[in-house]
Every structure is written in C-alpha cells, then in structure tokens.
Tab-separated table of N, CA and C in Angstrom:
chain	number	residue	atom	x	y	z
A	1070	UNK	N	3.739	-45.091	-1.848
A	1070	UNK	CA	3.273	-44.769	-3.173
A	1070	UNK	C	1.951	-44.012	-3.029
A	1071	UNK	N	1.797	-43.070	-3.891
A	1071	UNK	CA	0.897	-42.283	-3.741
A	1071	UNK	C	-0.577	-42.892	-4.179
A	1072	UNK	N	-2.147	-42.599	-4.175
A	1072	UNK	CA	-2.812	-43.003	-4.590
A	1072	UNK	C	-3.124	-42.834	-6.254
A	1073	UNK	N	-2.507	-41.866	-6.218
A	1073	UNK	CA	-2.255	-41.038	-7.889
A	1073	UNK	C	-1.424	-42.163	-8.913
A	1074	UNK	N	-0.614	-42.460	-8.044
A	1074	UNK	CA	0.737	-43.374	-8.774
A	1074	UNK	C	-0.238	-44.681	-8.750
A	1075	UNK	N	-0.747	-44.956	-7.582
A	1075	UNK	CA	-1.038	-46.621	-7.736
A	1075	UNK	C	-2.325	-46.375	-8.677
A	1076	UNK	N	-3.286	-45.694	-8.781
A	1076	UNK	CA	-4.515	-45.701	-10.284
A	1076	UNK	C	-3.706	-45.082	-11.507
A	1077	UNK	N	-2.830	-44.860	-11.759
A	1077	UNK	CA	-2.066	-44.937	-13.381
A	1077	UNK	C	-1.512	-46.158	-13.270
A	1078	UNK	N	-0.403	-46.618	-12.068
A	1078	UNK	CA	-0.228	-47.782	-12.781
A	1078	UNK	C	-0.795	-49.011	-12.858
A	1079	UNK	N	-2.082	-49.419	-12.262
A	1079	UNK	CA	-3.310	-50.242	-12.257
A	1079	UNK	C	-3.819	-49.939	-13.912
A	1080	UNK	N	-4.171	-48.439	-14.040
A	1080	UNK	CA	-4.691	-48.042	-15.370
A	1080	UNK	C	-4.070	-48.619	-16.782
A	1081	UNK	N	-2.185	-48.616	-16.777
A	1081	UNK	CA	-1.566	-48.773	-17.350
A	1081	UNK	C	-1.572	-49.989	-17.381
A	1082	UNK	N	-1.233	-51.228	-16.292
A	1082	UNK	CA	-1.472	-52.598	-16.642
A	1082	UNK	C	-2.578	-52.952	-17.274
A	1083	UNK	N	-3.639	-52.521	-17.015
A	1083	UNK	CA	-5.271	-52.493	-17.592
A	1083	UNK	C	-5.470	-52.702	-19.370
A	1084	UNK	N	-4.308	-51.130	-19.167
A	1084	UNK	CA	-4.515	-50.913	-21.062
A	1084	UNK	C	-3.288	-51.875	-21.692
A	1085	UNK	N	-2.124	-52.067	-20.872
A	1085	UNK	CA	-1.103	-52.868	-21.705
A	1085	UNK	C	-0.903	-54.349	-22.145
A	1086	UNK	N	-1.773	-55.165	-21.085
A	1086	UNK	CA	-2.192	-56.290	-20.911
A	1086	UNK	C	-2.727	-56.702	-22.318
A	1087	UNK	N	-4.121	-56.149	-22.722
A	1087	UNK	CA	-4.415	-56.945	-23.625
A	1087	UNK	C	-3.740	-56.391	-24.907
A	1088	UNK	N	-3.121	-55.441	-24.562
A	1088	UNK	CA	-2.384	-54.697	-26.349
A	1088	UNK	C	-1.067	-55.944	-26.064
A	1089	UNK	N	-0.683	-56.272	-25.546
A	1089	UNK	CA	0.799	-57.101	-25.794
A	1089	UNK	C	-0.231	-58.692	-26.496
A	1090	UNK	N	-1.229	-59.055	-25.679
A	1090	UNK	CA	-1.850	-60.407	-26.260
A	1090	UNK	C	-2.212	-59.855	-27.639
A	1091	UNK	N	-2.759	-58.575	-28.093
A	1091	UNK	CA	-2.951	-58.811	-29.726
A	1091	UNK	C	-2.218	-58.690	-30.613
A	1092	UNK	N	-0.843	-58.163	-29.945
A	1092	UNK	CA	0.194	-57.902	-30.991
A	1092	UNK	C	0.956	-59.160	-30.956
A	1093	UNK	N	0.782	-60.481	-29.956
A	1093	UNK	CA	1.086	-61.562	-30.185
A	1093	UNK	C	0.674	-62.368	-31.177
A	1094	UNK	N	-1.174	-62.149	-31.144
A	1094	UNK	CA	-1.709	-62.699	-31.802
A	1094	UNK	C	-1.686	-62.202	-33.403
A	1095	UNK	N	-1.601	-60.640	-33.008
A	1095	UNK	CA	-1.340	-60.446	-34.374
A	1095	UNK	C	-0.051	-61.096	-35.437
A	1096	UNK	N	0.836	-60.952	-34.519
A	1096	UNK	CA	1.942	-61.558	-34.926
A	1096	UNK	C	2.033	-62.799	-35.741
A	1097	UNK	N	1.119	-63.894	-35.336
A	1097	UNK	CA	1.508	-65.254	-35.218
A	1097	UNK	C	1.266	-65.550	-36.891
A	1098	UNK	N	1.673	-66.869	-37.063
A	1098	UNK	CA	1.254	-66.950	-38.835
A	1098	UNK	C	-0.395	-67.095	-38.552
A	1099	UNK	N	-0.800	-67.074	-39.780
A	1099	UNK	CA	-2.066	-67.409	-39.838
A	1099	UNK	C	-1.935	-68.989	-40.418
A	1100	UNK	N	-2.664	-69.799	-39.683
A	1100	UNK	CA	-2.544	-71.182	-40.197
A	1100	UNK	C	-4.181	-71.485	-40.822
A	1101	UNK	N	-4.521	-72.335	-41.671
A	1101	UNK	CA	-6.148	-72.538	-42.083
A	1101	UNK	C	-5.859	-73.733	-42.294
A	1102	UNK	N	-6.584	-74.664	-41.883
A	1102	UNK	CA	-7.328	-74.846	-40.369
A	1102	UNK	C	-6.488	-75.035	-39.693
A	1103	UNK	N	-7.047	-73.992	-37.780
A	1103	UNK	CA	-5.507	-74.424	-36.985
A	1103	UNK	C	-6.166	-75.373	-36.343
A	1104	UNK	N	-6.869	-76.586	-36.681
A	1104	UNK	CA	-6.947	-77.953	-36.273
A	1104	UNK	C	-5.908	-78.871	-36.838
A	1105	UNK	N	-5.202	-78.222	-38.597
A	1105	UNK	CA	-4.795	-79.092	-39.434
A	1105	UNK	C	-3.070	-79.179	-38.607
A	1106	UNK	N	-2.801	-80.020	-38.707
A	1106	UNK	CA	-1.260	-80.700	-37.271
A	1106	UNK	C	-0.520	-80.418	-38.684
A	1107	UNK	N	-0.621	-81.081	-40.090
A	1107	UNK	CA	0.634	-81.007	-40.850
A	1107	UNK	C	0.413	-78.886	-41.216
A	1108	UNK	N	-0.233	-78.415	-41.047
A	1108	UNK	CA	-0.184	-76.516	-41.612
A	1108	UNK	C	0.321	-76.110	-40.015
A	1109	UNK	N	-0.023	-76.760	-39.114
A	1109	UNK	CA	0.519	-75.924	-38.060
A	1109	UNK	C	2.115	-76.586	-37.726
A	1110	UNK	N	2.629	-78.015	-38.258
A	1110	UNK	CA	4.067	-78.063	-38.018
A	1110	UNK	C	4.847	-77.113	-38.982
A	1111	UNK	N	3.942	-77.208	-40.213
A	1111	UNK	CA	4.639	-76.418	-41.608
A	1111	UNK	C	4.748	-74.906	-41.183
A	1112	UNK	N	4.032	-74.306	-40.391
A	1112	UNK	CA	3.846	-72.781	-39.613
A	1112	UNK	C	5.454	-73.089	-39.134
A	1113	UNK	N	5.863	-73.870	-38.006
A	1113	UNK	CA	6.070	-73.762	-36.921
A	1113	UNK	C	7.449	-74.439	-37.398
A	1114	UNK	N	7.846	-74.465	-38.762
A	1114	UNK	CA	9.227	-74.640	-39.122
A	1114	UNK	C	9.562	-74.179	-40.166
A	1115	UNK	N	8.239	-73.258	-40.861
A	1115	UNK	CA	9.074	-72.510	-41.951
A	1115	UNK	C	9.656	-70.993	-41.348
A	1116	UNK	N	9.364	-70.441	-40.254
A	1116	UNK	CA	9.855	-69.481	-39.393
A	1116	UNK	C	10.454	-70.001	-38.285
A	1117	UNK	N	11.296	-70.888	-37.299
A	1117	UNK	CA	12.129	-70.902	-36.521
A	1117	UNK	C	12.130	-69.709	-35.424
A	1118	UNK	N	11.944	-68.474	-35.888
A	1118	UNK	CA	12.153	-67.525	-35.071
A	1118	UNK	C	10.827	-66.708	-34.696
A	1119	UNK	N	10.021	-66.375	-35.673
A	1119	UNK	CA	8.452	-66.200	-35.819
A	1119	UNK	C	7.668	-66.420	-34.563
A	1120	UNK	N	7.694	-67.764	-35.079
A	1120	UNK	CA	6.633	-68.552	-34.107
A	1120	UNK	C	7.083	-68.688	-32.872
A	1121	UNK	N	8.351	-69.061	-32.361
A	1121	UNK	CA	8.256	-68.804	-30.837
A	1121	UNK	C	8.306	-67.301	-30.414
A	1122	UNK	N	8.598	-65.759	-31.503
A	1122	UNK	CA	8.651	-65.082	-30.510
A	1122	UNK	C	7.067	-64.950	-30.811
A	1123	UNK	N	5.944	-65.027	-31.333
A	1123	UNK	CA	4.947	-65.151	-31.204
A	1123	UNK	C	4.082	-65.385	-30.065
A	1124	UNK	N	4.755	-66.479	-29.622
A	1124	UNK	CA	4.407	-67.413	-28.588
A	1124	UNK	C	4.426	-66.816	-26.861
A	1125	UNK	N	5.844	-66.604	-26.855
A	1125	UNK	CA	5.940	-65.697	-25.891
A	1125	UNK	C	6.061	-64.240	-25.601
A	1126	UNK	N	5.375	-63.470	-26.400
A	1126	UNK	CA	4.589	-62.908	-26.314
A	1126	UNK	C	3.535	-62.873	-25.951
A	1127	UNK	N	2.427	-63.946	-26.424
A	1127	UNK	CA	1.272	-63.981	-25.813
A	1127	UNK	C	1.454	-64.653	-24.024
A	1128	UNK	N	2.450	-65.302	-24.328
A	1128	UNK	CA	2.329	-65.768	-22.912
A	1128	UNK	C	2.402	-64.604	-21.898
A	1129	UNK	N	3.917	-63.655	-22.429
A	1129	UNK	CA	4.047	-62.420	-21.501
A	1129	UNK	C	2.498	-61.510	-21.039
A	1130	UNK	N	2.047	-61.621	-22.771
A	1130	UNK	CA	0.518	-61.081	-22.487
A	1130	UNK	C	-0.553	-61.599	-21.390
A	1131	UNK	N	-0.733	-62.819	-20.883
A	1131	UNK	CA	-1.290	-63.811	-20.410
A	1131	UNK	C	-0.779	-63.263	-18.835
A	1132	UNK	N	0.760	-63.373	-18.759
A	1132	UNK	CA	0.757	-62.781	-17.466
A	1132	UNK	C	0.547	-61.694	-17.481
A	1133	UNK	N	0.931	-60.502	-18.128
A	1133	UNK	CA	0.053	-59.179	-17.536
A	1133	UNK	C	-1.411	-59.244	-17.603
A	1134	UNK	N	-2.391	-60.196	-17.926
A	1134	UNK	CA	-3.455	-60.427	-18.295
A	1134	UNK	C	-3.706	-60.784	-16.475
A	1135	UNK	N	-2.917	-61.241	-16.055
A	1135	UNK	CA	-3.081	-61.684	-14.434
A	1135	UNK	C	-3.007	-60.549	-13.438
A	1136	UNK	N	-1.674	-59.792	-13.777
A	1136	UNK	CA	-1.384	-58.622	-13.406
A	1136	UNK	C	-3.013	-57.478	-13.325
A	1137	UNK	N	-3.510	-57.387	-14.511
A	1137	UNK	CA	-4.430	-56.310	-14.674
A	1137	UNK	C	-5.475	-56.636	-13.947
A	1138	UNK	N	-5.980	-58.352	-13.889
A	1138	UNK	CA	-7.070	-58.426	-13.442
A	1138	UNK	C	-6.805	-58.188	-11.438
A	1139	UNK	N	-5.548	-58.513	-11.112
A	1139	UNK	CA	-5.436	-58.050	-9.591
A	1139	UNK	C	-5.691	-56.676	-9.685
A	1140	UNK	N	-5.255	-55.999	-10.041
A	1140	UNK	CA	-5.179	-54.310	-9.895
A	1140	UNK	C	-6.339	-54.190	-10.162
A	1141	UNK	N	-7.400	-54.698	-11.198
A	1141	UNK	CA	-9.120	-54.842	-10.577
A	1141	UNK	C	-9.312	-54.869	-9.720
A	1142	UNK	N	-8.771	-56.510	-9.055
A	1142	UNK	CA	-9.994	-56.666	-7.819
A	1142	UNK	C	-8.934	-55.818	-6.893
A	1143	UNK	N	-7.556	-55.357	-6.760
A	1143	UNK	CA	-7.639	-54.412	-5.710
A	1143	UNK	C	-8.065	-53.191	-5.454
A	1144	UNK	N	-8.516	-52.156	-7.119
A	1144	UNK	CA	-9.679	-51.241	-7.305
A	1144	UNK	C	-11.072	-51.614	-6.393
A	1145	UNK	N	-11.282	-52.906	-6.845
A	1145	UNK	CA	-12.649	-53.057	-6.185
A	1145	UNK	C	-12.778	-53.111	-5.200
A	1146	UNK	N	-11.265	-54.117	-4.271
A	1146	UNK	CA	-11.420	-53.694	-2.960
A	1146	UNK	C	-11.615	-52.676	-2.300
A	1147	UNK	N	-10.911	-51.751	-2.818
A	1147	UNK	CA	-10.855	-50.241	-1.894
A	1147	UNK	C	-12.275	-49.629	-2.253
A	1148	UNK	N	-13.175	-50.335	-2.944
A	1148	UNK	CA	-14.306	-49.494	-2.716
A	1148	UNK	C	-15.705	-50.745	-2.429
A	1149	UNK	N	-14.627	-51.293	-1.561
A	1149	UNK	CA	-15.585	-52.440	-0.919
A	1149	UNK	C	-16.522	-53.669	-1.622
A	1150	UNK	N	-16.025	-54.061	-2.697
A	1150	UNK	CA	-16.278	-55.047	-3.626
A	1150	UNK	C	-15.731	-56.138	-2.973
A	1151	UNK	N	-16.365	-57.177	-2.419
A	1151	UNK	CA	-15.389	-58.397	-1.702
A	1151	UNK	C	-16.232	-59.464	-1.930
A	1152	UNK	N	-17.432	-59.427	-2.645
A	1152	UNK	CA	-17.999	-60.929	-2.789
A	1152	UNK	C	-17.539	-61.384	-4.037
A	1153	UNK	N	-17.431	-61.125	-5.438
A	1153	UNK	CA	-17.134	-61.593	-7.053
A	1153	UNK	C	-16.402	-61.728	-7.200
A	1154	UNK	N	-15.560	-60.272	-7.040
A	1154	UNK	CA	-14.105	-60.342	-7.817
A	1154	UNK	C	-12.964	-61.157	-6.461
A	1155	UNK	N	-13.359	-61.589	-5.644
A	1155	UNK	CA	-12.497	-62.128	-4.630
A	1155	UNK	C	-12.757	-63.813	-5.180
A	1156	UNK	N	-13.973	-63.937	-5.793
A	1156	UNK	CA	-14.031	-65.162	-6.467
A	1156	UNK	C	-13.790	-65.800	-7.634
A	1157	UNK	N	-13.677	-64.440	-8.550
A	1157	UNK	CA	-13.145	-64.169	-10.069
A	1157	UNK	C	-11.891	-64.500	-10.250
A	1158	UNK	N	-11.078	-64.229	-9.015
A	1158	UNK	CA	-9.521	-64.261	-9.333
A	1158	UNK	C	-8.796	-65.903	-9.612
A	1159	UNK	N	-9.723	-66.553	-8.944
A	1159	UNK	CA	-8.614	-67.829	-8.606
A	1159	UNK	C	-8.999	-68.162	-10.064
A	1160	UNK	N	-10.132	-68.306	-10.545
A	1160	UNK	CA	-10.659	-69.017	-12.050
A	1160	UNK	C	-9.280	-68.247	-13.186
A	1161	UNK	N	-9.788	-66.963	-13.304
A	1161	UNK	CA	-8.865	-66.408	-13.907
A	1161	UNK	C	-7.185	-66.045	-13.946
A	1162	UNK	N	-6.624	-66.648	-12.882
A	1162	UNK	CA	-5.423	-67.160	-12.484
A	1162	UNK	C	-4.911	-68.526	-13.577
A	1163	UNK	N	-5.868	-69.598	-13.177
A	1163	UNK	CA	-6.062	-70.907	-13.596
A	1163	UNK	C	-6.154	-70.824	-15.115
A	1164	UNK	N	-7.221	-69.926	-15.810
A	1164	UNK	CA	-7.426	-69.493	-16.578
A	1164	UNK	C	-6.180	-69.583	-17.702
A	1165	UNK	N	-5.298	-68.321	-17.244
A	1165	UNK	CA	-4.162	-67.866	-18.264
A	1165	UNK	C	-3.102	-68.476	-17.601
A	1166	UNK	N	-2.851	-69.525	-16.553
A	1166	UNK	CA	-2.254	-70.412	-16.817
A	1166	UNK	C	-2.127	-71.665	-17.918
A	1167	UNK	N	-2.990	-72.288	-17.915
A	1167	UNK	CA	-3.586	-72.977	-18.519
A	1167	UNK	C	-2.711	-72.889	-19.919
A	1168	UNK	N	-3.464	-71.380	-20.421
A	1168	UNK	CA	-2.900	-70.727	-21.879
A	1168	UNK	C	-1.948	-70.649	-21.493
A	1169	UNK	N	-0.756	-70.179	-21.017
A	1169	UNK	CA	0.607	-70.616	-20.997
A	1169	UNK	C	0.948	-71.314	-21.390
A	1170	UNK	N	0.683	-72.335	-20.823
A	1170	UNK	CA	1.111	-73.902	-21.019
A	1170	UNK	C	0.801	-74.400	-22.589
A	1171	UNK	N	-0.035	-73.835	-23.063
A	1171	UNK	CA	-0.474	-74.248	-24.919
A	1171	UNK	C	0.751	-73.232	-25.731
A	1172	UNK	N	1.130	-72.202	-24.650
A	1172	UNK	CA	2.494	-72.047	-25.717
A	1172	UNK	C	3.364	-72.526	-25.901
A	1173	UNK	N	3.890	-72.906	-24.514
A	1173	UNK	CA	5.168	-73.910	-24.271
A	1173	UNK	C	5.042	-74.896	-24.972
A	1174	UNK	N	3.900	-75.939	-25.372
A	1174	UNK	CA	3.605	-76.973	-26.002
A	1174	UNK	C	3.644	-76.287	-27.504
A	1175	UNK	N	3.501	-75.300	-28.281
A	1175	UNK	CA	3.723	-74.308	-29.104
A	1175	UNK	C	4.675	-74.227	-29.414
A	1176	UNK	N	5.595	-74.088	-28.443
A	1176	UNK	CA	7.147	-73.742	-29.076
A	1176	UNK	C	7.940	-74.800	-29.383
A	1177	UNK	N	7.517	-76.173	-28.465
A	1177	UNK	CA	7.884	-77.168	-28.344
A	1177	UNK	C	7.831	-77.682	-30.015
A	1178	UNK	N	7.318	-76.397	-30.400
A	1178	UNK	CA	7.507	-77.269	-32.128
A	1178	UNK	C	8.776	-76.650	-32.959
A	1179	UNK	N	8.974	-75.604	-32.797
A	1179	UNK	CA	9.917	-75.060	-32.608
A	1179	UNK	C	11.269	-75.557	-32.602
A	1180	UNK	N	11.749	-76.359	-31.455
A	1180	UNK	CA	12.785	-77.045	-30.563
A	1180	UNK	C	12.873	-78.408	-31.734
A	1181	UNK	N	11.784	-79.139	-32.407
A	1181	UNK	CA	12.036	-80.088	-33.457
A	1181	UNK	C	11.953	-79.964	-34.719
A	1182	UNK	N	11.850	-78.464	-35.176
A	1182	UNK	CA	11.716	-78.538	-36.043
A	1182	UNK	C	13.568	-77.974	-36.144
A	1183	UNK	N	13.967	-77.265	-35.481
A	1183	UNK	CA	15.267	-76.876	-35.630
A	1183	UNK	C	16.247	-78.534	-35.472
A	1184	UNK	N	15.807	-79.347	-34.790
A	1184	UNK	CA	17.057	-79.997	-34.819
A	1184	UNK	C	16.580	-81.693	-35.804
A	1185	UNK	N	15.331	-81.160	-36.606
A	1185	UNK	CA	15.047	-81.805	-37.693
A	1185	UNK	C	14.371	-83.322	-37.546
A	1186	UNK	N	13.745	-82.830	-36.314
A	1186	UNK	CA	12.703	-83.989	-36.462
A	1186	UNK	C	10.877	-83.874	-37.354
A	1187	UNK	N	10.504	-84.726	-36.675
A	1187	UNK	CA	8.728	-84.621	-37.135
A	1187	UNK	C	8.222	-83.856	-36.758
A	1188	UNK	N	8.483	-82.391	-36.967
A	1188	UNK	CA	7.005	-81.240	-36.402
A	1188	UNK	C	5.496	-82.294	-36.317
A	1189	UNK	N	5.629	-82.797	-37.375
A	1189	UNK	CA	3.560	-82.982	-37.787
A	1189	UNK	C	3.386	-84.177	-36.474
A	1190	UNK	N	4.374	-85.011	-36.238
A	1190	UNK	CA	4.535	-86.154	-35.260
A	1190	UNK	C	4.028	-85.836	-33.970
A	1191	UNK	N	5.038	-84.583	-33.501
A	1191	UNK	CA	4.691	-84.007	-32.430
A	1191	UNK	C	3.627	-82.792	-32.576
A	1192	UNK	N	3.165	-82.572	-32.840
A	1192	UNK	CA	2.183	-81.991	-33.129
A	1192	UNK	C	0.741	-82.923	-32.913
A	1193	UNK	N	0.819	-83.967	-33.468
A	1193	UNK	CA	-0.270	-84.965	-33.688
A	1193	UNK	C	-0.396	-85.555	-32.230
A	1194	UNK	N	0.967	-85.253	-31.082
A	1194	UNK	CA	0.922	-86.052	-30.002
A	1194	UNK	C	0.319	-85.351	-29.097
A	1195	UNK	N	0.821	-83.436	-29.878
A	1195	UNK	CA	0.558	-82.688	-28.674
A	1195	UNK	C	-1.250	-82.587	-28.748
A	1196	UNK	N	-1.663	-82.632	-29.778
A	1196	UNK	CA	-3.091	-82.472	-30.325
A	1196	UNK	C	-4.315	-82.725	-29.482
A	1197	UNK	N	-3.937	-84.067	-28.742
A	1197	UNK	CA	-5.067	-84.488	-27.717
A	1197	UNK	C	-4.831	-84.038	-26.182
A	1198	UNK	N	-3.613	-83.277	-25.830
A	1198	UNK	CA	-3.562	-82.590	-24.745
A	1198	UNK	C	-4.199	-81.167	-25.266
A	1199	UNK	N	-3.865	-80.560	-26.135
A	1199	UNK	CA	-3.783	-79.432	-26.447
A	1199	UNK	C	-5.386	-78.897	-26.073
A	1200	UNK	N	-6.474	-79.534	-27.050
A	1200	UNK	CA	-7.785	-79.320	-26.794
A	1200	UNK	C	-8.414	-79.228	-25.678
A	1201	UNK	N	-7.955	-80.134	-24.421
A	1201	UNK	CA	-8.656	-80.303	-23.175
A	1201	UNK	C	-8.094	-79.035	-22.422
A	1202	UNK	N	-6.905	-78.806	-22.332
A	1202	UNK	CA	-6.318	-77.740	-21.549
A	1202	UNK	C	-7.186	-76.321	-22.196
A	1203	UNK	N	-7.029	-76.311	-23.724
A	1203	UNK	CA	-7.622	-74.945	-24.165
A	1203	UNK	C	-8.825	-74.640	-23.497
A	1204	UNK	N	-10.135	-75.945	-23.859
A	1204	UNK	CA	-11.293	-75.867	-22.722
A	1204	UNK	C	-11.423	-75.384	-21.402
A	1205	UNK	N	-10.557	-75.970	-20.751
A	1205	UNK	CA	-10.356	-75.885	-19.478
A	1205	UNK	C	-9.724	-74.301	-19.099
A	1206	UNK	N	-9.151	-73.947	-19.397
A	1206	UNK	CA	-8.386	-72.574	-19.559
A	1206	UNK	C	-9.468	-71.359	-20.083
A	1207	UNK	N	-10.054	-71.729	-20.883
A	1207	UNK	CA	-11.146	-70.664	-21.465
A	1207	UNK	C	-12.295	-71.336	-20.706
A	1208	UNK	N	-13.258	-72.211	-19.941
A	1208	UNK	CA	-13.920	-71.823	-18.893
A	1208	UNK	C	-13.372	-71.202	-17.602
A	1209	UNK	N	-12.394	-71.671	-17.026
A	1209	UNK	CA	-12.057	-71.014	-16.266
A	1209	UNK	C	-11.412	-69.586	-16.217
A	1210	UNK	N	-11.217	-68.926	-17.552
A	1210	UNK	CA	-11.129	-67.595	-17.609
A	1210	UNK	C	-12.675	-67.201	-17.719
A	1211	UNK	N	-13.084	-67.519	-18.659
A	1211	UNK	CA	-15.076	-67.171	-18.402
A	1211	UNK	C	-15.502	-67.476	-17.162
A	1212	UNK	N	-15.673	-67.644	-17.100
A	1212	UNK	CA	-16.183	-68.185	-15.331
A	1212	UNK	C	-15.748	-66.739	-14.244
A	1213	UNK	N	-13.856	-66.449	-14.485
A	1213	UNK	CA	-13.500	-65.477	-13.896
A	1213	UNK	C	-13.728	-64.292	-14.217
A	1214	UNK	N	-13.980	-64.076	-15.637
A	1214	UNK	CA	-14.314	-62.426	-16.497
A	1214	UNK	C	-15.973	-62.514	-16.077
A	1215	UNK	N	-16.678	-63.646	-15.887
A	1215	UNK	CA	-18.220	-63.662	-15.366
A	1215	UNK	C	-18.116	-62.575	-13.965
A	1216	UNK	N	-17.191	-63.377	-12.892
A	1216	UNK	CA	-17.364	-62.848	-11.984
A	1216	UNK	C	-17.181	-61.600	-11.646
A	1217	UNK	N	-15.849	-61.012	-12.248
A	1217	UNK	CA	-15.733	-59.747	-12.100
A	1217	UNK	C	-16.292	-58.817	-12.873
A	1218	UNK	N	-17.003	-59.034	-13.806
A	1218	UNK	CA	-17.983	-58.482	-14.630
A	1218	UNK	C	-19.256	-57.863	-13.449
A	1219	UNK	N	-19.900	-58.871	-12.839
A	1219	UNK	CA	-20.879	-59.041	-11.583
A	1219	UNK	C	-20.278	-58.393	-10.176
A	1220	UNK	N	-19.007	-58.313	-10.121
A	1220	UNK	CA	-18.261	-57.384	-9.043
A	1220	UNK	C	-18.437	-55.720	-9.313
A	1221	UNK	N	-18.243	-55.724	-10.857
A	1221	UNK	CA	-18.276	-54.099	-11.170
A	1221	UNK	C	-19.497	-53.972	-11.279
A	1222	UNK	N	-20.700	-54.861	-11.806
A	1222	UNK	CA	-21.790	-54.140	-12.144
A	1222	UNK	C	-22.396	-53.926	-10.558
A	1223	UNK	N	-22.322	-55.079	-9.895
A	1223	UNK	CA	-22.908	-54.481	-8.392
A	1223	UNK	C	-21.758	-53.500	-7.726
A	1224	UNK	N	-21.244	-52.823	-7.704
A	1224	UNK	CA	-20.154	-52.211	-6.990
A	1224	UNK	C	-20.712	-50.690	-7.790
A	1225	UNK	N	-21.117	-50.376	-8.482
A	1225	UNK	CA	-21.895	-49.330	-9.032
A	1225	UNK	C	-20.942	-48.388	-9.079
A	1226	UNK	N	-18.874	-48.817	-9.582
A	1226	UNK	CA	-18.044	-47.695	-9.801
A	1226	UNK	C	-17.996	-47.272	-10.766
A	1227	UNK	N	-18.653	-47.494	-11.794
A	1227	UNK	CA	-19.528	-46.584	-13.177
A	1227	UNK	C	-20.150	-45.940	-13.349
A	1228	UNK	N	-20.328	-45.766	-14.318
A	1228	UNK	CA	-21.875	-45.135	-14.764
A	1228	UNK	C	-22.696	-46.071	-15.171
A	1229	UNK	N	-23.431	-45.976	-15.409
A	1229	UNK	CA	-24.686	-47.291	-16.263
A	1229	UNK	C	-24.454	-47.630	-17.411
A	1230	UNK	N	-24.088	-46.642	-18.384
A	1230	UNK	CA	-23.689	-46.935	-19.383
A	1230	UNK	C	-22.555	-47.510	-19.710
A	1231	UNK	N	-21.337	-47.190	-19.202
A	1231	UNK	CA	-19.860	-47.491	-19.053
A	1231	UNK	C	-19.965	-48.952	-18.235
A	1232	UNK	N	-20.975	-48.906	-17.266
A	1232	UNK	CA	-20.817	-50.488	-16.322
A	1232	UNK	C	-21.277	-51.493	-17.743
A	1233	UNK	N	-22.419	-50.978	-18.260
A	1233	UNK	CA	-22.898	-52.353	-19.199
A	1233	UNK	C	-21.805	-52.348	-20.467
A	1234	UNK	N	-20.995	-51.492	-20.834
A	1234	UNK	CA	-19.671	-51.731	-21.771
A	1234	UNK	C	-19.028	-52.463	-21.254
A	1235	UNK	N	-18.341	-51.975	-20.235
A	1235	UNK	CA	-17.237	-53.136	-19.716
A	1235	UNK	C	-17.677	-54.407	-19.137
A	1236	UNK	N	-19.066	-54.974	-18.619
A	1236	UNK	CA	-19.351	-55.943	-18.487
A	1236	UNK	C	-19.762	-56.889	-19.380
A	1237	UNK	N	-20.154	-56.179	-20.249
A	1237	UNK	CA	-20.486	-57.174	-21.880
A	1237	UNK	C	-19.009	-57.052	-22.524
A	1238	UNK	N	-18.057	-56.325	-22.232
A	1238	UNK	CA	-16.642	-56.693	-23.096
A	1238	UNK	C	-15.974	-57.583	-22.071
A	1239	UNK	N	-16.442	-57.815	-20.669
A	1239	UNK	CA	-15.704	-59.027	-20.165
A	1239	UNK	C	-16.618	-60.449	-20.258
C-alpha cells in the first residue's frame, strides 16, 4: 500500500469515526431526565426499532472511534512520537469499550420491552451498573485523549495554531 493510500485512509477513519457517533447520538430519542429509569424504559419501548438501531450505531461509532485513534498513534509513530500516544492507546481502548457495553445494557431494554416485560424494572437494575462503567469509560477515554493530545503537541506535526485546536478539541 502506498503511503498516499495509507494517509487518506487514516484521514478518512479520522473524519468518519466521530460523524457515525453523532449521527447515533443524533438519532437517539431525547429522554429528560436521562437519569429518570421510567422516561428511559418509556424511550426504549415506544420505538422497538429506534432505539436499538440508535444504539448500535454508536457502538459501531465507538469502534471506529478505536480504529481512528490507532491510525494516530501510527501517524505519530512514523514521525517518531513513542512516549504519549503509545500510552494513550490502552486507556482509550478501555475507554470505548466500556461505552459499548452501556449499549448492550441499552438494548437490553429493547429485548423486554418486545416480549412484554418491565422496561422500568430492568432499567432500575441496570441503573447502578450503568453509572460506574460510564465513569470509568469516560476517565479512561480522558486520560487517553490527555495523552495523545501531549503526543501531538510535543511531536510538533502542526502548526501552533492547528496543534492548540486539536489538543483543546481532544
């Protein structure tokens, strides 16, 4: 593969990654408050079809979200970046795993509300897993967008201006 081919399609995972997570998110119902378990079972069984393709979507997003950030740190490798982003990755791996897993538990409402059980039940059960994983998943993606943030700004493959954009948007 040419070097031409491998920076478009690094470029292309880059830009497609987070457009599939907002058109997930865009997608999804809007629930107020999404703390409230009976508005998010009532979400999550007045559409049947909605909400899980919602769901996986973002998840698909989540993995190209993994995808883009390798094709970073292998950008960075080739121009000799090996202390941050070699440390960025595992967090941010962990990271949008994590979020995965809050969809599956997501859809899982889905699966009872079709065969007519207690959405709000399970919902209320999934509630106290749900919070710790989200935490855990969003430091360890911060933690990883920290690092590779600190990979590009010392790796000086910007400009100054363009380095402090993309490091304050990660």
């Amino acid at each position: 593969m040419s070097a031409t081919t491998r920076a478009r399609l690094r470029t292309a995972i880059v830009a497609v990654a987070p457009a599939v997570l907002l058109i997930g998110f865009a997608y999804h119902p809007y629930i107020s408050p999404p703390t409230d378990e009976a508005a998010v079972a009532a979400a999550a069984a007045a559409d049947t079809v909605r909400w899980p393709l919602a769901h996986v979507t973002i998840a698909v997003g989540y993995g190209l979200v993994v995808l883009a950030f390798l094709a970073i740190r292998s950008y960075l490798r080739e121009v000799g970046e090996e202390r941050w982003s070699v440390l960025a990755l595992a967090p941010i791996v962990l990271g949008s795993t994590l979020f995965v897993t809050l969809t599956g538990m997501e859809i899982a409402l889905t699966a009872v509300a079709e065969t007519g059980g207690d959405a709000q039940a399970v919902q209320a059960a999934l509630f106290p897993w749900f919070v710790p994983i989200l935490l855990a998943g969003g430091v360890g993606f911060a933690l990883g967008a920290l690092g590779f943030a600190m990979g590009i700004a010392r790796s000086a493959v910007l400009r100054p201006g363009l380095t402090r954009v993309v490091t304050g948007a990660l």
